[in-house]
mmCIF file of C-alpha atoms in Angstrom:
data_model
loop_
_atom_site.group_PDB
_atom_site.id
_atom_site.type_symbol
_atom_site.label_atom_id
_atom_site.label_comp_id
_atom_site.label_asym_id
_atom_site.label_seq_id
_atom_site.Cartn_x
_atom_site.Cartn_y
_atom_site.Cartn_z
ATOM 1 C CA UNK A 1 -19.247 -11.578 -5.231
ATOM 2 C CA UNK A 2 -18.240 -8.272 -3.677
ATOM 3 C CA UNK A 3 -14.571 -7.169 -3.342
ATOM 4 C CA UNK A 4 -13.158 -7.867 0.156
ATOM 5 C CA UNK A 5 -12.199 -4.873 2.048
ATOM 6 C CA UNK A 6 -9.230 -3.946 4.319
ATOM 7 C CA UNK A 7 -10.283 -3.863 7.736
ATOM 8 C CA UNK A 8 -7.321 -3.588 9.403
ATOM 9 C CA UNK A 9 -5.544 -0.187 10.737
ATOM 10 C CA UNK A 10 -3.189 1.887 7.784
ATOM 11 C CA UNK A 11 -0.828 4.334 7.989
ATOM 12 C CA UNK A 12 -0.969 6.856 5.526
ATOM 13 C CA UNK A 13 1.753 9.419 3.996
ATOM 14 C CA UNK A 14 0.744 12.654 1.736
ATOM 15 C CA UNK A 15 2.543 14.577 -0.763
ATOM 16 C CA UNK A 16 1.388 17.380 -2.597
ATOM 17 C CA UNK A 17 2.294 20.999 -3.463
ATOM 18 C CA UNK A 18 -1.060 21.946 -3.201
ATOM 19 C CA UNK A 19 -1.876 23.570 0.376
ATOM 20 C CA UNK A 20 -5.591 23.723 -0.215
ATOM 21 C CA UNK A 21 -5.505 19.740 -1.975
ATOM 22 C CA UNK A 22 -3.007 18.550 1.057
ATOM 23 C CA UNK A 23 -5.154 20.135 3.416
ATOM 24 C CA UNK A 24 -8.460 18.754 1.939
ATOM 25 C CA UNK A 25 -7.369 15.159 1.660
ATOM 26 C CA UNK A 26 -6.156 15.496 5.249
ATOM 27 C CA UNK A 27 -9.457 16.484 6.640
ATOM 28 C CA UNK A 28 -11.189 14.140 4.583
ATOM 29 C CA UNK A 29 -9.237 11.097 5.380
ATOM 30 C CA UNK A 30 -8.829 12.014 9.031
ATOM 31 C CA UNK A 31 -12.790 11.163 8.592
ATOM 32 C CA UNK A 32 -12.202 7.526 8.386
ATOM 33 C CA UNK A 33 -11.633 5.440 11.197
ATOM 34 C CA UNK A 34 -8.892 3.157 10.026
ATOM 35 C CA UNK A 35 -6.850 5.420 8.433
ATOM 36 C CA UNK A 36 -4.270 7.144 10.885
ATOM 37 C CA UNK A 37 -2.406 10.548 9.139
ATOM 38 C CA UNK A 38 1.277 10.227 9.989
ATOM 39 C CA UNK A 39 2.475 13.056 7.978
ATOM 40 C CA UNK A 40 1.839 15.366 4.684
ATOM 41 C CA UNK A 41 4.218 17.306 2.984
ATOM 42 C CA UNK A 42 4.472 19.846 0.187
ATOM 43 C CA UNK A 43 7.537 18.651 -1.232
ATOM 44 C CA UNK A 44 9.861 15.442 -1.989
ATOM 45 C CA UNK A 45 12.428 15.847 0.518
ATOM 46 C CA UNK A 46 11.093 16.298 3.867
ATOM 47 C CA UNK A 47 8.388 13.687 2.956
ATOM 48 C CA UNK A 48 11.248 11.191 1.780
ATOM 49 C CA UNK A 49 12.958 11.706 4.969
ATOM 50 C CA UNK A 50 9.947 11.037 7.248
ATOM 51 C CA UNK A 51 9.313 7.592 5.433
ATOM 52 C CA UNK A 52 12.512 6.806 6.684
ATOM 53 C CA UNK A 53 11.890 7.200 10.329
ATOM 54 C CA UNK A 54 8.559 5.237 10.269
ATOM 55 C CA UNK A 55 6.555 2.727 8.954
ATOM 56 C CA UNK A 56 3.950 3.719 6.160
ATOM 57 C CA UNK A 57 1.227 1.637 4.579
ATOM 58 C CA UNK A 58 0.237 3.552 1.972
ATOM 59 C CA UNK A 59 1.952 6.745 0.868
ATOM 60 C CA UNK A 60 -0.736 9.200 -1.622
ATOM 61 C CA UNK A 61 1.059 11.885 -3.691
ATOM 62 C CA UNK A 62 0.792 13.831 -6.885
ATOM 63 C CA UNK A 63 3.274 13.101 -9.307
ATOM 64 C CA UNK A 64 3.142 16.615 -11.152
ATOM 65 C CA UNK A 65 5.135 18.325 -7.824
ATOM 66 C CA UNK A 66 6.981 21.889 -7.945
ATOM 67 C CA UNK A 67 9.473 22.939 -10.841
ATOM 68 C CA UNK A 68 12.491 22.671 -8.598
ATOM 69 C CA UNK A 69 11.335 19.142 -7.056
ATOM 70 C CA UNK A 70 11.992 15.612 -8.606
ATOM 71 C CA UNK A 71 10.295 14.856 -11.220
ATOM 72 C CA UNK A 72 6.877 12.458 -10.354
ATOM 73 C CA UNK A 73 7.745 9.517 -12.403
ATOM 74 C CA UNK A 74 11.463 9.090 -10.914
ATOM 75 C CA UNK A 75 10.223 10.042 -7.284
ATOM 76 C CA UNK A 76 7.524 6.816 -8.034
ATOM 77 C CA UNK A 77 10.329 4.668 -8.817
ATOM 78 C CA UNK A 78 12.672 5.644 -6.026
ATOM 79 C CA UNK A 79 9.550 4.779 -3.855
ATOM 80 C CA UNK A 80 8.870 1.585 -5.230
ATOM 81 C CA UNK A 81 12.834 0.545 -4.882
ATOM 82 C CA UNK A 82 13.091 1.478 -1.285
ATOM 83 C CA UNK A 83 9.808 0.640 -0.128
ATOM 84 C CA UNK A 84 8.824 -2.472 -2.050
ATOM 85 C CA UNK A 85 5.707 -2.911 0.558
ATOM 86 C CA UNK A 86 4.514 0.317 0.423
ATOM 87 C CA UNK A 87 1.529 1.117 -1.598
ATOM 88 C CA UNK A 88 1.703 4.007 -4.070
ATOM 89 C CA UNK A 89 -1.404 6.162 -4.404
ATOM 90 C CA UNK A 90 -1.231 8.893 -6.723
ATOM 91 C CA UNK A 91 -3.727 11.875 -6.591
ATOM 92 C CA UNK A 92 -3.565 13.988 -9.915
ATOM 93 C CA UNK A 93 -5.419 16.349 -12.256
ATOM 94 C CA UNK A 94 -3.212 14.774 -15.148
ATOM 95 C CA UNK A 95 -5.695 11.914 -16.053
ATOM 96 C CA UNK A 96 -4.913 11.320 -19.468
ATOM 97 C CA UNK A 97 -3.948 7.105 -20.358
ATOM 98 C CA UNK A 98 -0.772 7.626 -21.435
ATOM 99 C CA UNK A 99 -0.223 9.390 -18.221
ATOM 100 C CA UNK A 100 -1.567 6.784 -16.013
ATOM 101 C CA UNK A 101 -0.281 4.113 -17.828
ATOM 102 C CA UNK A 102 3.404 5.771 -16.989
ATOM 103 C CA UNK A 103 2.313 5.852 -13.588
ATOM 104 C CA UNK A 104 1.517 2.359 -13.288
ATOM 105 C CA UNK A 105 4.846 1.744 -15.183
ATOM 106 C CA UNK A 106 6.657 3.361 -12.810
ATOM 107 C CA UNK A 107 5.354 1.325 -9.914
ATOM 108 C CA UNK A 108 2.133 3.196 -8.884
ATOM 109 C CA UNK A 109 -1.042 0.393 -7.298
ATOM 110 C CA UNK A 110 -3.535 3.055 -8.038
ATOM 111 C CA UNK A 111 -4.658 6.536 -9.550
ATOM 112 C CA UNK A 112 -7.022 8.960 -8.491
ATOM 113 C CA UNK A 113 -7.871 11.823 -10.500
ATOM 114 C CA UNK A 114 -8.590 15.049 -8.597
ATOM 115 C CA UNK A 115 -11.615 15.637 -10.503
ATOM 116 C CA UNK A 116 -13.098 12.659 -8.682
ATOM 117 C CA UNK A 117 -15.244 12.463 -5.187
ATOM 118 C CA UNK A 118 -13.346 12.650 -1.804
ATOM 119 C CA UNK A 119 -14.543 9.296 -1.013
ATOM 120 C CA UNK A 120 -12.606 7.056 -3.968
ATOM 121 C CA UNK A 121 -9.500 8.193 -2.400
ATOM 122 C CA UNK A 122 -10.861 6.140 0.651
ATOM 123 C CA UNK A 123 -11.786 3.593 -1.660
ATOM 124 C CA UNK A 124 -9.125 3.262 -3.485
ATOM 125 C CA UNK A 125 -6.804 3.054 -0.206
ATOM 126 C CA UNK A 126 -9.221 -0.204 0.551
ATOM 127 C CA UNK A 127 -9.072 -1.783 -2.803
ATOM 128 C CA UNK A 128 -4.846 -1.087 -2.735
ATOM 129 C CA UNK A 129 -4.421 -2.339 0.510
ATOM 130 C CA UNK A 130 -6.378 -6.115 -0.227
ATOM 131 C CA UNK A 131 -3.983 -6.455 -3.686
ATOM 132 C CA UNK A 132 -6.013 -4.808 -6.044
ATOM 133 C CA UNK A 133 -5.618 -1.705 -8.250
ATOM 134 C CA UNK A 134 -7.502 1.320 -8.259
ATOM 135 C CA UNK A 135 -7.925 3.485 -11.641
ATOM 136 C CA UNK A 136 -10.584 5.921 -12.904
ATOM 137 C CA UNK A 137 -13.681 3.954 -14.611
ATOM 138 C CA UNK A 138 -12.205 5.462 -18.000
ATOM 139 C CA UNK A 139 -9.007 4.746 -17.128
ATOM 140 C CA UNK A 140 -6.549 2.147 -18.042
ATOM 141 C CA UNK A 141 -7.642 -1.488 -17.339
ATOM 142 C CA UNK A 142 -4.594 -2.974 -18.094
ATOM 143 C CA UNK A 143 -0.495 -2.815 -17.957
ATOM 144 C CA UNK A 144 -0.804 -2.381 -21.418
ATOM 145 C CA UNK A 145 0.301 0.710 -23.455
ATOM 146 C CA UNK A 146 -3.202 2.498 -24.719
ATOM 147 C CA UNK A 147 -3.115 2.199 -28.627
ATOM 148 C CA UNK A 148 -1.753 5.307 -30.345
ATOM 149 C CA UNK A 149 -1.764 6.953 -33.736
ATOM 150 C CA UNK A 150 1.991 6.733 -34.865
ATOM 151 C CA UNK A 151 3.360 10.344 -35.067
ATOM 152 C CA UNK A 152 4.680 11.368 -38.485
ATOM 153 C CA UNK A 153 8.404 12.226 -38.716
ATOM 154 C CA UNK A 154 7.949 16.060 -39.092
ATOM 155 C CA UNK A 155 5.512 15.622 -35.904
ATOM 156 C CA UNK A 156 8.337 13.537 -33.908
ATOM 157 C CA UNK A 157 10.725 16.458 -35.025
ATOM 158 C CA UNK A 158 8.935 18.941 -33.477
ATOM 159 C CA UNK A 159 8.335 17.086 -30.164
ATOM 160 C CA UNK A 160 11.664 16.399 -29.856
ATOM 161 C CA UNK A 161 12.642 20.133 -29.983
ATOM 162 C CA UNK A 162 9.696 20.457 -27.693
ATOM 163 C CA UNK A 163 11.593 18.774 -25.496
ATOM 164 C CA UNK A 164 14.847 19.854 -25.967
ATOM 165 C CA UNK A 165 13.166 23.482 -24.090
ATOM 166 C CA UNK A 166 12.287 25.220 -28.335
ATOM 167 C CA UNK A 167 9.120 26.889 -28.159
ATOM 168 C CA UNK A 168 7.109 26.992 -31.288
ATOM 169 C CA UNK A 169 8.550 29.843 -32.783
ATOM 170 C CA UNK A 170 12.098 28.866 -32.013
ATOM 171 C CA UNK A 171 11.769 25.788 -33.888
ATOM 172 C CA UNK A 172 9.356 27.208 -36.763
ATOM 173 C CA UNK A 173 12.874 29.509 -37.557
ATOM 174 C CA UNK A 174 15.311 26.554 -36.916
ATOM 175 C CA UNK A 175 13.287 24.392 -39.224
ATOM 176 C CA UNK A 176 12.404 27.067 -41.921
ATOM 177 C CA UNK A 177 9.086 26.453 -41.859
ATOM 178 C CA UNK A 178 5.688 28.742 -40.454
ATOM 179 C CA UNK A 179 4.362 29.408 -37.431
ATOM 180 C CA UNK A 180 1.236 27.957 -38.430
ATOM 181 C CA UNK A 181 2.675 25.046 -39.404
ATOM 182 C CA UNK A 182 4.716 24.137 -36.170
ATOM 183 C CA UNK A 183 1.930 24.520 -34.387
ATOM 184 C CA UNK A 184 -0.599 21.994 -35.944
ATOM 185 C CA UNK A 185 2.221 19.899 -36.109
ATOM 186 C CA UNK A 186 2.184 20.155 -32.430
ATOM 187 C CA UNK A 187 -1.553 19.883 -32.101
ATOM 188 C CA UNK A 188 -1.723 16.865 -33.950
ATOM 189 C CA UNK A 189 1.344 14.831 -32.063
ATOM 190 C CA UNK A 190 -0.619 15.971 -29.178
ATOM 191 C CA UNK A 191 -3.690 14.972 -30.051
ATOM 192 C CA UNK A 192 -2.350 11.401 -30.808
ATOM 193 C CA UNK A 193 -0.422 11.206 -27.610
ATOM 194 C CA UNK A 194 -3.089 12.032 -25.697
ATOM 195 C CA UNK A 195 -1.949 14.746 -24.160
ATOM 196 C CA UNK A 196 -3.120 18.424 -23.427
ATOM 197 C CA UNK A 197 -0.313 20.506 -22.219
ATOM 198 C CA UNK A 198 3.237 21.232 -22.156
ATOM 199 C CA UNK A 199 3.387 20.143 -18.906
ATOM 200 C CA UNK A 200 2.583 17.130 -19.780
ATOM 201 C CA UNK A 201 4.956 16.448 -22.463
ATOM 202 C CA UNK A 202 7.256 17.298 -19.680
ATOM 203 C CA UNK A 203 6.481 15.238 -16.970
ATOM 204 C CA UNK A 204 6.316 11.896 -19.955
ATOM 205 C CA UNK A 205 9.792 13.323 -21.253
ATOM 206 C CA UNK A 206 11.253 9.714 -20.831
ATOM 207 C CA UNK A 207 7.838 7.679 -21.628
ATOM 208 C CA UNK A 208 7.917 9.371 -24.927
ATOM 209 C CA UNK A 209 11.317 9.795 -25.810
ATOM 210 C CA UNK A 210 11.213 6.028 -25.420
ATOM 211 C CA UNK A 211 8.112 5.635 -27.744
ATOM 212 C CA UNK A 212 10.226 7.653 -30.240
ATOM 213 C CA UNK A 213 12.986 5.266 -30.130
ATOM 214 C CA UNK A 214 10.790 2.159 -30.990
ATOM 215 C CA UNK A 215 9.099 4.168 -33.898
ATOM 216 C CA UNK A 216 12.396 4.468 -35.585
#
């Protein structure tokens, strides 16, 4: 049996720091019939203040916003307090599990990754808007955590001074050990929290200072 589709009218809200991704997904989705454009926005504010003017069906945004902008995860939850009807699509180049699992934590109904066709944001709209979820096909199926490989101590040590703002050198001297060391320390807590970047370790601060509190 094929999944049912929306067929009614939705409003749609973007948010995204990106001029050239805003302006894409605008063009793109002005393509589809059903879906009307009733604002996009580069950052939190202005786009929190036009949801509440008017009615939105579905807002799409990118969680990973500008340096002096709320953070994605707390912006997602704000959302989902205010708006409880409102569908939450979020467009994003951070497509890690861990990440999207956050997201979906958070109150997100679906996740597009940027490295995906035009098109699934269109689906994914349809499949949010007739109860269902929308994730990347290697994505998380689930509301469960993805399994991870339990950090060591001198691993959590260093992610926590990660996060505390330390680079690598700064906490090789603190801690009296090398360089060298910090850093595959680093590697390796990345590598089993599936993450890539410092920005990412960022934007999960509270996702996995939490994790660190239920490995103790």
């Amino acid at each position: 049996m094929s999944a049912r589709s929306y067929l009614g009218s939705v409003r749609v809200a973007l948010l995204d720091d990106h001029a050239l991704v805003l302006k894409g997904l605008v063009a793109h989705l002005e393509k589809a019939p059903s879906i009307t454009i009733v604002g996009s926005h580069s950052s939190s504010r202005p786009f929190r203040a036009m949801l509440a003017t008017m009615p939105v069906d579905v807002a799409i945004i990118d969680y990973s916003l500008a340096l002096d902008d709320i953070d994605g995860i707390a912006l997602i939850k704000q959302l989902r307090a205010a708006y409880p009807r409102m569908k939450i699509l979020v467009v994003s180049a951070h497509d890690q599990g861990l990440v999207i699992h956050s997201l979906r934590q958070a109150g997100a109904d679906g996740f597009v990754a940027k490295s995906q066709e035009p098109d699934d944001v269109i689906r994914a709209i349809d499949a949010i808007m007739t109860g269902r979820g929308f994730l990347p096909q290697r994505g998380v199926e689930s509301d469960d955590p993805p399994a991870l490989v339990p950090l060591s101590p001198r691993e959590w040590e260093v992610i926590r001074q990660l996060l505390e703002g330390l680079t690598v050198g700064q906490i090789a001297t603190r801690s009296g050990r090398s360089l060298k060391t910090i850093s595959t320390q680093k590697s390796a807590a990345f590598r089993k929290l599936r993450i890539s970047s410092d920005n990412e370790l960022y934007l999960l601060r509270d996702y996995i200072l939490a994790l660190d509190g239920g490995s103790a």
